[in-house]
PDB file of C-alpha atoms in Angstrom:
ATOM      1  CA  SER H   1     101.536 233.029 252.795  1.00 46.00           C
ATOM      2  CA  SER H   2     102.081 231.139 255.997  1.00 49.00           C
ATOM      3  CA  ASP H   3      98.451 230.205 256.263  1.00 50.00           C
ATOM      4  CA  PRO H   4      98.248 226.443 256.176  1.00 46.00           C
ATOM      5  CA  GLU H   5      94.885 226.521 254.412  1.00 46.00           C
ATOM      6  CA  CYS H   6      96.364 228.545 251.600  1.00 45.00           C
ATOM      7  CA  ASP H   7      99.494 226.327 251.241  1.00 48.00           C
ATOM      8  CA  THR H   8      99.075 224.079 248.216  1.00 45.00           C
ATOM      9  CA  THR H   9     102.183 222.004 248.937  1.00 45.00           C
ATOM     10  CA  THR H  10     100.959 219.943 251.854  1.00 44.00           C
ATOM     11  CA  SER H  11     102.374 216.593 252.875  1.00 44.00           C
ATOM     12  CA  ASP H  12      99.158 214.781 251.942  1.00 47.00           C
ATOM     13  CA  GLN H  13      99.304 215.851 248.281  1.00 46.00           C
ATOM     14  CA  VAL H  14      99.972 212.972 245.779  1.00 44.00           C
ATOM     15  CA  THR H  15     102.716 213.821 243.372  1.00 47.00           C
ATOM     16  CA  THR H  16     102.968 212.428 239.867  1.00 47.00           C
ATOM     17  CA  PRO H  17     106.017 210.173 239.456  1.00 48.00           C
ATOM     18  CA  GLN H  18     108.522 211.232 236.870  1.00 51.00           C
ATOM     19  CA  HIS H  19     109.692 208.573 234.271  1.00 47.00           C
ATOM     20  CA  ASP H  20     112.411 208.554 231.695  1.00 50.00           C
ATOM     21  CA  SER H  21     110.904 208.991 228.205  1.00 45.00           C
ATOM     22  CA  SER H  22     113.439 206.754 226.474  1.00 45.00           C
ATOM     23  CA  SER H  23     112.744 203.758 228.728  1.00 46.00           C
ATOM     24  CA  CYS H  24     108.995 204.137 228.144  1.00 43.00           C
ATOM     25  CA  VAL H  25     109.448 204.069 224.406  1.00 42.00           C
ATOM     26  CA  ASP H  26     111.632 200.961 224.596  1.00 45.00           C
ATOM     27  CA  SER H  27     109.076 199.059 226.689  1.00 44.00           C
ATOM     28  CA  VAL H  28     106.238 199.947 224.296  1.00 44.00           C
ATOM     29  CA  ILE H  29     108.174 198.724 221.221  1.00 45.00           C
ATOM     30  CA  ASP H  30     109.704 195.516 222.663  1.00 50.00           C
ATOM     31  CA  LEU H  31     106.456 193.999 223.989  1.00 45.00           C
ATOM     32  CA  PRO H  32     104.465 193.726 220.701  1.00 57.00           C
ATOM     33  CA  LEU H  33     107.412 192.147 218.878  1.00 59.00           C
ATOM     34  CA  GLY H  34     107.649 189.358 221.392  1.00 60.00           C
ATOM     35  CA  VAL H  35     103.928 188.733 221.294  1.00 61.00           C
ATOM     36  CA  SER H  36     103.932 188.617 217.469  1.00 67.00           C
ATOM     37  CA  ALA H  37     106.695 186.040 217.392  1.00 72.00           C
ATOM     38  CA  ALA H  38     104.901 183.862 219.918  1.00 72.00           C
ATOM     39  CA  VAL H  39     101.598 184.122 218.034  1.00 72.00           C
ATOM     40  CA  ALA H  40     103.294 183.293 214.729  1.00 76.00           C
ATOM     41  CA  ALA H  41     104.942 180.231 216.237  1.00 78.00           C
ATOM     42  CA  THR H  42     101.650 179.114 217.774  1.00 79.00           C
ATOM     43  CA  ASN H  43      99.805 179.569 214.467  1.00 80.00           C
ATOM     44  CA  ALA H  44     102.422 177.561 212.594  1.00 83.00           C
ATOM     45  CA  MET H  45     102.141 174.711 215.071  1.00 84.00           C
ATOM     46  CA  ALA H  46      98.339 174.828 214.869  1.00 83.00           C
ATOM     47  CA  MET H  47      98.381 174.744 211.054  1.00 83.00           C
ATOM     48  CA  GLN H  48     100.772 171.824 211.083  1.00 84.00           C
ATOM     49  CA  ALA H  49      98.582 169.931 213.530  1.00 84.00           C
ATOM     50  CA  MET H  50      95.482 170.701 211.448  1.00 84.00           C
ATOM     51  CA  GLN H  51      97.153 169.424 208.281  1.00 83.00           C
ATOM     52  CA  GLN H  52      98.146 166.252 210.083  1.00 85.00           C
ATOM     53  CA  ARG H  53      94.563 165.742 211.247  1.00 83.00           C
ATOM     54  CA  LEU H  54      93.237 166.316 207.705  1.00 83.00           C
ATOM     55  CA  GLU H  55      95.691 163.823 206.245  1.00 84.00           C
ATOM     56  CA  LYS H  56      94.729 161.313 208.899  1.00 82.00           C
ATOM     57  CA  ARG H  57      91.023 161.820 208.155  1.00 82.00           C
ATOM     58  CA  LYS H  58      91.628 161.404 204.423  1.00 81.00           C
ATOM     59  CA  GLN H  59      93.548 158.203 205.048  1.00 82.00           C
ATOM     60  CA  VAL H  60      90.762 156.859 207.264  1.00 78.00           C
ATOM     61  CA  SER H  61      88.177 157.840 204.633  1.00 77.00           C
ATOM     62  CA  ARG H  62      90.109 156.046 201.901  1.00 80.00           C
ATOM     63  CA  GLU H  63      90.420 152.944 204.042  1.00 80.00           C
ATOM     64  CA  LYS H  64      86.695 152.999 204.823  1.00 76.00           C
ATOM     65  CA  GLN H  65      85.803 153.435 201.140  1.00 77.00           C
ATOM     66  CA  ALA H  66      88.066 150.560 200.146  1.00 77.00           C
ATOM     67  CA  ALA H  67      86.531 148.355 202.819  1.00 76.00           C
ATOM     68  CA  LEU H  68      83.020 149.362 201.700  1.00 73.00           C
ATOM     69  CA  ASN H  69      83.794 148.604 198.051  1.00 72.00           C
ATOM     70  CA  ALA H  70      85.193 145.221 198.967  1.00 72.00           C
ATOM     71  CA  PHE H  71      82.104 144.482 201.036  1.00 70.00           C
ATOM     72  CA  VAL H  72      79.749 145.510 198.215  1.00 63.00           C
ATOM     73  CA  ASP H  73      81.669 143.446 195.652  1.00 66.00           C
ATOM     74  CA  LYS H  74      81.524 140.455 197.934  1.00 67.00           C
ATOM     75  CA  LYS H  75      77.776 140.892 198.399  1.00 60.00           C
ATOM     76  CA  ASP H  76      77.248 141.196 194.635  1.00 58.00           C
ATOM     77  CA  VAL H  77      79.123 137.964 194.064  1.00 55.00           C
ATOM     78  CA  GLN H  78      77.076 136.245 196.754  1.00 61.00           C
ATOM     79  CA  ILE H  79      73.814 137.542 195.256  1.00 55.00           C
ATOM     80  CA  GLU H  80      74.762 136.444 191.737  1.00 55.00           C
ATOM     81  CA  SER H  81      75.785 132.996 192.949  1.00 58.00           C
ATOM     82  CA  THR H  82      72.534 132.736 194.912  1.00 57.00           C
ATOM     83  CA  LYS H  83      70.496 133.695 191.849  1.00 51.00           C
ATOM     84  CA  SER H  84      72.358 131.192 189.695  1.00 51.00           C
ATOM     85  CA  SER H  85      71.796 128.430 192.213  1.00 53.00           C
ATOM     86  CA  GLU H  86      68.110 129.335 192.511  1.00 49.00           C
ATOM     87  CA  ILE H  87      67.662 129.330 188.740  1.00 42.00           C
ATOM     88  CA  SER H  88      69.458 126.033 188.331  1.00 45.00           C
ATOM     89  CA  SER H  89      67.481 124.508 191.184  1.00 46.00           C
ATOM     90  CA  THR H  90      64.112 125.741 189.917  1.00 42.00           C
ATOM     91  CA  SER H  91      64.708 124.960 186.209  1.00 40.00           C
ATOM     92  CA  PRO H  92      62.848 121.819 185.199  1.00 42.00           C
ATOM     93  CA  GLN H  93      65.164 118.959 184.341  1.00 45.00           C
ATOM     94  CA  LEU H  94      63.633 116.395 182.029  1.00 41.00           C
ATOM     95  CA  PRO H  95      64.822 112.807 182.153  1.00 44.00           C
ATOM     96  CA  ARG H  96      66.813 111.714 179.123  1.00 45.00           C
ATOM     97  CA  LYS H  97      63.950 109.648 177.725  1.00 41.00           C
ATOM     98  CA  LEU H  98      61.371 112.423 178.161  1.00 39.00           C
ATOM     99  CA  SER H  99      63.809 114.929 176.706  1.00 41.00           C
ATOM    100  CA  SER H 100      64.139 112.912 173.525  1.00 42.00           C
ATOM    101  CA  ILE H 101      60.338 112.590 173.311  1.00 37.00           C
ATOM    102  CA  TYR H 102      59.964 116.337 173.791  1.00 35.00           C
ATOM    103  CA  LYS H 103      62.441 117.076 171.025  1.00 39.00           C
ATOM    104  CA  LYS H 104      60.634 114.710 168.693  1.00 39.00           C
ATOM    105  CA  VAL H 105      57.049 115.784 169.403  1.00 38.00           C
ATOM    106  CA  VAL H 106      57.336 119.480 170.255  1.00 38.00           C
ATOM    107  CA  GLY H 107      59.944 120.160 167.643  1.00 41.00           C
ATOM    108  CA  GLY H 108      62.970 121.015 169.753  1.00 42.00           C
ATOM    109  CA  ARG H 109      66.294 120.292 168.100  1.00 43.00           C
ATOM    110  CA  GLN H 110      69.557 119.340 169.689  1.00 43.00           C
ATOM    111  CA  LYS H 111      72.429 121.725 169.170  1.00 46.00           C
ATOM    112  CA  VAL H 112      74.609 120.710 166.264  1.00 44.00           C
ATOM    113  CA  ASN H 113      78.225 121.768 166.259  1.00 50.00           C
ATOM    114  CA  ILE H 114      79.039 123.296 162.891  1.00 50.00           C
ATOM    115  CA  SER H 115      82.594 123.183 161.665  1.00 52.00           C
ATOM    116  CA  SER H 116      84.074 126.596 161.037  1.00 55.00           C
ATOM    117  CA  ASP H 117      85.264 125.538 157.577  1.00 79.00           C
ATOM    118  CA  VAL H 118      81.711 124.819 156.316  1.00 91.00           C
ATOM    119  CA  LEU H 119      80.609 127.602 154.011  1.00 95.00           C
ATOM    120  CA  SER H 120      77.049 128.838 154.022  1.00 96.00           C
ATOM    121  CA  PRO H 121      75.021 127.640 151.005  1.00 97.00           C
ATOM    122  CA  GLN H 122      74.916 131.190 149.644  1.00 97.00           C
ATOM    123  CA  LEU H 123      78.710 131.569 149.663  1.00 96.00           C
ATOM    124  CA  TYR H 124      79.150 128.035 148.382  1.00 97.00           C
ATOM    125  CA  LEU H 125      76.812 128.681 145.440  1.00 96.00           C
ATOM    126  CA  GLU H 126      78.524 131.956 144.583  1.00 96.00           C
ATOM    127  CA  LYS H 127      81.880 130.166 144.700  1.00 95.00           C
ATOM    128  CA  ILE H 128      80.673 127.517 142.244  1.00 95.00           C
ATOM    129  CA  LEU H 129      79.268 130.141 139.880  1.00 95.00           C
ATOM    130  CA  ALA H 130      82.500 132.147 140.011  1.00 95.00           C
ATOM    131  CA  GLU H 131      84.597 129.064 139.222  1.00 96.00           C
ATOM    132  CA  ARG H 132      82.416 128.395 136.161  1.00 96.00           C
ATOM    133  CA  ASN H 133      82.350 132.057 135.090  1.00 95.00           C
ATOM    134  CA  TYR H 134      78.599 132.427 135.623  1.00 94.00           C
ATOM    135  CA  PRO H 135      77.352 135.874 136.662  1.00 91.00           C
ATOM    136  CA  TYR H 136      75.318 136.316 139.833  1.00 91.00           C
ATOM    137  CA  GLU H 137      73.067 139.338 140.099  1.00 93.00           C
ATOM    138  CA  ARG H 138      70.539 139.861 142.840  1.00 96.00           C
ATOM    139  CA  ILE H 139      66.975 140.897 142.052  1.00 96.00           C
ATOM    140  CA  VAL H 140      64.900 143.014 144.425  1.00 96.00           C
ATOM    141  CA  SER H 141      61.566 141.248 144.600  1.00 96.00           C
ATOM    142  CA  LEU H 142      59.379 144.245 145.403  1.00 95.00           C
ATOM    143  CA  ASP H 143      60.849 146.198 142.478  1.00 95.00           C
ATOM    144  CA  SER H 144      60.356 143.418 139.957  1.00 94.00           C
ATOM    145  CA  GLY H 145      57.591 141.420 138.337  1.00 94.00           C
ATOM    146  CA  TYR H 146      57.657 138.876 141.157  1.00 96.00           C
ATOM    147  CA  HIS H 147      55.432 141.123 143.235  1.00 95.00           C
ATOM    148  CA  ALA H 148      51.886 142.006 142.257  1.00 94.00           C
ATOM    149  CA  LYS H 149      48.742 143.106 144.027  1.00 94.00           C
ATOM    150  CA  PRO H 150      46.441 140.150 144.827  1.00 96.00           C
ATOM    151  CA  THR H 151      43.275 139.911 142.761  1.00 96.00           C
ATOM    152  CA  VAL H 152      39.789 139.527 144.173  1.00 97.00           C
ATOM    153  CA  HIS H 153      39.672 135.922 142.951  1.00 97.00           C
ATOM    154  CA  GLN H 154      42.945 135.092 144.694  1.00 97.00           C
ATOM    155  CA  LYS H 155      41.797 136.527 148.023  1.00 97.00           C
ATOM    156  CA  ALA H 156      38.364 134.855 147.744  1.00 97.00           C
ATOM    157  CA  SER H 157      40.031 131.471 147.125  1.00 97.00           C
ATOM    158  CA  TYR H 158      42.106 131.780 150.297  1.00 97.00           C
ATOM    159  CA  GLY H 159      39.562 130.363 152.747  1.00 95.00           C
ATOM    160  CA  VAL H 160      39.529 128.308 155.910  1.00 96.00           C
ATOM    161  CA  ALA H 161      38.681 125.039 154.155  1.00 96.00           C
ATOM    162  CA  VAL H 162      41.494 125.173 151.618  1.00 97.00           C
ATOM    163  CA  VAL H 163      44.011 126.246 154.286  1.00 97.00           C
ATOM    164  CA  GLN H 164      42.902 123.335 156.460  1.00 97.00           C
ATOM    165  CA  ALA H 165      43.433 120.954 153.544  1.00 97.00           C
ATOM    166  CA  VAL H 166      47.015 122.166 153.259  1.00 97.00           C
ATOM    167  CA  ARG H 167      47.640 121.865 156.995  1.00 96.00           C
ATOM    168  CA  GLN H 168      46.252 118.332 156.976  1.00 97.00           C
ATOM    169  CA  ASN H 169      48.321 117.502 153.877  1.00 97.00           C
ATOM    170  CA  ASP H 170      45.122 116.334 152.154  1.00 97.00           C
ATOM    171  CA  GLU H 171      46.090 116.079 148.481  1.00 96.00           C
ATOM    172  CA  ASP H 172      42.736 114.685 147.284  1.00 96.00           C
ATOM    173  CA  ARG H 173      40.698 117.424 148.910  1.00 97.00           C
ATOM    174  CA  LEU H 174      43.009 120.100 147.581  1.00 96.00           C
ATOM    175  CA  ALA H 175      42.669 118.656 144.069  1.00 96.00           C
ATOM    176  CA  GLN H 176      38.882 118.894 144.439  1.00 96.00           C
ATOM    177  CA  PHE H 177      39.132 122.578 145.310  1.00 96.00           C
ATOM    178  CA  VAL H 178      41.286 123.146 142.244  1.00 95.00           C
ATOM    179  CA  GLU H 179      38.767 121.360 140.034  1.00 94.00           C
ATOM    180  CA  ILE H 180      35.913 123.428 141.476  1.00 94.00           C
ATOM    181  CA  GLY H 181      37.615 126.558 140.244  1.00 95.00           C
ATOM    182  CA  ILE H 182      39.596 128.219 143.000  1.00 96.00           C
ATOM    183  CA  SER H 183      42.564 130.312 141.995  1.00 97.00           C
ATOM    184  CA  ARG H 184      45.778 128.424 141.293  1.00 95.00           C
ATOM    185  CA  ASN H 185      47.511 131.032 143.429  1.00 97.00           C
ATOM    186  CA  PRO H 186      45.235 131.613 146.446  1.00 97.00           C
ATOM    187  CA  CYS H 187      46.653 134.268 148.763  1.00 97.00           C
ATOM    188  CA  ASN H 188      45.642 136.630 151.525  1.00 96.00           C
ATOM    189  CA  ALA H 189      45.586 140.417 151.417  1.00 94.00           C
ATOM    190  CA  PHE H 190      49.323 140.511 152.193  1.00 94.00           C
ATOM    191  CA  GLY H 191      50.255 138.407 149.182  1.00 94.00           C
ATOM    192  CA  GLU H 192      51.193 135.309 151.179  1.00 94.00           C
ATOM    193  CA  SER H 193      49.881 132.423 149.115  1.00 96.00           C
ATOM    194  CA  LEU H 194      49.199 128.779 149.751  1.00 97.00           C
ATOM    195  CA  ILE H 195      52.271 128.110 147.622  1.00 98.00           C
ATOM    196  CA  HIS H 196      54.345 129.847 150.310  1.00 98.00           C
ATOM    197  CA  MET H 197      52.755 127.735 153.041  1.00 98.00           C
ATOM    198  CA  ILE H 198      53.208 124.498 151.115  1.00 98.00           C
ATOM    199  CA  CYS H 199      56.873 125.224 150.420  1.00 98.00           C
ATOM    200  CA  ARG H 200      57.489 126.180 154.052  1.00 97.00           C
ATOM    201  CA  ARG H 201      56.026 122.840 155.137  1.00 97.00           C
ATOM    202  CA  GLY H 202      57.949 120.903 152.473  1.00 97.00           C
ATOM    203  CA  GLN H 203      54.802 119.334 150.991  1.00 98.00           C
ATOM    204  CA  TYR H 204      56.028 118.251 147.577  1.00 98.00           C
ATOM    205  CA  LYS H 205      52.847 116.480 146.441  1.00 97.00           C
ATOM    206  CA  LEU H 206      50.644 119.487 147.194  1.00 98.00           C
ATOM    207  CA  LEU H 207      53.093 121.774 145.410  1.00 98.00           C
ATOM    208  CA  LYS H 208      53.107 119.519 142.364  1.00 97.00           C
ATOM    209  CA  CYS H 209      49.290 119.460 142.416  1.00 97.00           C
ATOM    210  CA  PHE H 210      49.197 123.239 142.077  1.00 97.00           C
ATOM    211  CA  VAL H 211      51.998 123.308 139.483  1.00 97.00           C
ATOM    212  CA  ASP H 212      50.314 120.639 137.353  1.00 96.00           C
ATOM    213  CA  ASN H 213      47.155 122.759 137.363  1.00 96.00           C
ATOM    214  CA  GLY H 214      48.905 125.913 136.204  1.00 96.00           C
ATOM    215  CA  ALA H 215      50.032 127.644 139.399  1.00 97.00           C
ATOM    216  CA  CYS H 216      52.612 130.405 138.997  1.00 97.00           C
ATOM    217  CA  LEU H 217      55.703 130.087 141.198  1.00 97.00           C
ATOM    218  CA  GLN H 218      57.120 133.503 140.329  1.00 97.00           C
ATOM    219  CA  VAL H 219      55.277 135.323 143.109  1.00 96.00           C
ATOM    220  CA  SER H 220      56.136 137.116 146.343  1.00 97.00           C
ATOM    221  CA  ASP H 221      54.348 138.449 149.387  1.00 96.00           C
ATOM    222  CA  ASP H 222      54.443 142.018 150.681  1.00 96.00           C
ATOM    223  CA  PHE H 223      57.769 141.286 152.412  1.00 96.00           C
ATOM    224  CA  GLY H 224      59.321 140.265 149.110  1.00 97.00           C
ATOM    225  CA  ARG H 225      59.545 136.584 150.038  1.00 98.00           C
ATOM    226  CA  THR H 226      59.144 134.136 147.179  1.00 98.00           C
ATOM    227  CA  PRO H 227      58.197 130.452 147.524  1.00 98.00           C
ATOM    228  CA  MET H 228      61.937 129.715 147.337  1.00 98.00           C
ATOM    229  CA  HIS H 229      62.484 131.681 150.552  1.00 98.00           C
ATOM    230  CA  ASP H 230      59.970 129.438 152.292  1.00 98.00           C
ATOM    231  CA  ALA H 231      61.385 126.289 150.689  1.00 98.00           C
ATOM    232  CA  CYS H 232      64.754 127.161 152.250  1.00 98.00           C
ATOM    233  CA  TRP H 233      63.106 127.897 155.600  1.00 96.00           C
ATOM    234  CA  THR H 234      62.046 124.320 156.344  1.00 96.00           C
ATOM    235  CA  VAL H 235      63.115 122.427 159.453  1.00 94.00           C
ATOM    236  CA  GLU H 236      64.629 119.716 157.274  1.00 95.00           C
ATOM    237  CA  PRO H 237      65.748 120.341 153.675  1.00 97.00           C
ATOM    238  CA  ALA H 238      62.937 119.740 151.163  1.00 97.00           C
ATOM    239  CA  PHE H 239      65.028 119.305 148.034  1.00 98.00           C
ATOM    240  CA  GLU H 240      62.149 117.916 145.972  1.00 98.00           C
ATOM    241  CA  CYS H 241      60.267 121.193 146.365  1.00 98.00           C
ATOM    242  CA  VAL H 242      63.463 123.131 145.672  1.00 98.00           C
ATOM    243  CA  GLU H 243      64.077 121.231 142.435  1.00 98.00           C
ATOM    244  CA  LEU H 244      60.502 121.827 141.319  1.00 98.00           C
ATOM    245  CA  LEU H 245      60.897 125.547 141.948  1.00 98.00           C
ATOM    246  CA  LEU H 246      64.247 125.689 140.150  1.00 98.00           C
ATOM    247  CA  LYS H 247      62.801 123.947 137.115  1.00 97.00           C
ATOM    248  CA  ALA H 248      60.141 126.654 136.948  1.00 96.00           C
ATOM    249  CA  ASP H 249      62.593 129.553 137.466  1.00 97.00           C
ATOM    250  CA  ILE H 250      66.246 129.122 138.396  1.00 95.00           C
ATOM    251  CA  GLY H 251      66.418 132.869 138.999  1.00 96.00           C
ATOM    252  CA  LEU H 252      64.472 132.439 142.246  1.00 97.00           C
ATOM    253  CA  LEU H 253      67.817 131.911 143.990  1.00 97.00           C
ATOM    254  CA  ASN H 254      68.777 135.472 143.064  1.00 96.00           C
ATOM    255  CA  VAL H 255      65.662 137.197 144.401  1.00 98.00           C
ATOM    256  CA  VAL H 256      66.062 139.115 147.671  1.00 98.00           C
ATOM    257  CA  ASP H 257      63.307 140.149 150.064  1.00 97.00           C
ATOM    258  CA  CYS H 258      62.684 143.571 151.604  1.00 96.00           C
ATOM    259  CA  ARG H 259      65.617 143.050 154.006  1.00 96.00           C
ATOM    260  CA  GLY H 260      67.997 142.112 151.208  1.00 96.00           C
ATOM    261  CA  SER H 261      68.062 138.424 152.199  1.00 97.00           C
ATOM    262  CA  THR H 262      68.372 135.739 149.554  1.00 97.00           C
ATOM    263  CA  PRO H 263      66.445 132.459 149.886  1.00 98.00           C
ATOM    264  CA  LEU H 264      69.629 130.650 150.935  1.00 98.00           C
ATOM    265  CA  SER H 265      69.981 133.092 153.831  1.00 96.00           C
ATOM    266  CA  TYR H 266      66.978 131.327 155.375  1.00 97.00           C
ATOM    267  CA  VAL H 267      68.703 127.930 155.486  1.00 98.00           C
ATOM    268  CA  ARG H 268      69.281 126.657 159.013  1.00 96.00           C
ATOM    269  CA  GLN H 269      72.918 126.376 159.974  1.00 95.00           C
ATOM    270  CA  ASN H 270      72.724 122.705 160.862  1.00 95.00           C
ATOM    271  CA  SER H 271      71.684 122.001 157.243  1.00 96.00           C
ATOM    272  CA  TRP H 272      74.477 123.904 155.510  1.00 97.00           C
ATOM    273  CA  GLN H 273      76.489 120.828 154.587  1.00 96.00           C
ATOM    274  CA  LEU H 274      73.414 119.075 153.174  1.00 97.00           C
ATOM    275  CA  TRP H 275      72.652 122.059 150.965  1.00 98.00           C
ATOM    276  CA  ASN H 276      76.258 122.270 149.786  1.00 97.00           C
ATOM    277  CA  ASP H 277      76.140 118.597 148.866  1.00 97.00           C
ATOM    278  CA  PHE H 278      72.880 119.238 147.003  1.00 97.00           C
ATOM    279  CA  PHE H 279      74.457 121.991 144.907  1.00 94.00           C
TER     280      PHE H 279
END
């Protein structure tokens, strides 16, 4: 039809451009490959940078920790030195004269250097017995006849007055108590007798007073300690008391207490040589 209104092919109509299908396919495929390569390269660089930052942080952390440890160690040394100086400055220092008086009155003893080749009295005694072919067998006090339950008379005789007589080393007063009729082996409920106390104090005359009046020296307390244990426990060796005990029963040296300690185990180390000379 020649009617312009019916003509669909007017000059104002927009026509769709025609493209080659092969070129379209090539452009669609090439673009993602390039992007992927760029992204992969960027990611690799980012990972490398991140690893470098992590290594740097770890190095800084190690350096900080080392510095902190050194600081703490230095502070600890300073604190310890401060404490030592404070203790040394606050500790009372006695003059030499007062120090000697203190050791004499209070009972402190100066340190005695013991030679390493000095045997203990126990080992020295066992050595002598072995050289002379004498047997040495230990006796458990609590499992033997050395230990017995205190009687009523023994506990009643262990009073304040008789204990005070021993502490005051009053031989005459103690003899009066014995004549009155107290037990020759006064002891407390734990079996610790006046004989133990006398031997521990090295009071030979008081010990002889009891022995002359029939006291028994073959006794022990509830810990298994015999009078010989206490005679070896003196500050200074009391060999007179030891000889008196050995004359009554030489087997007292073989008796062990509840801890398995012999009497000679109680000897102070600074008296070892004196005891060895005694044996």
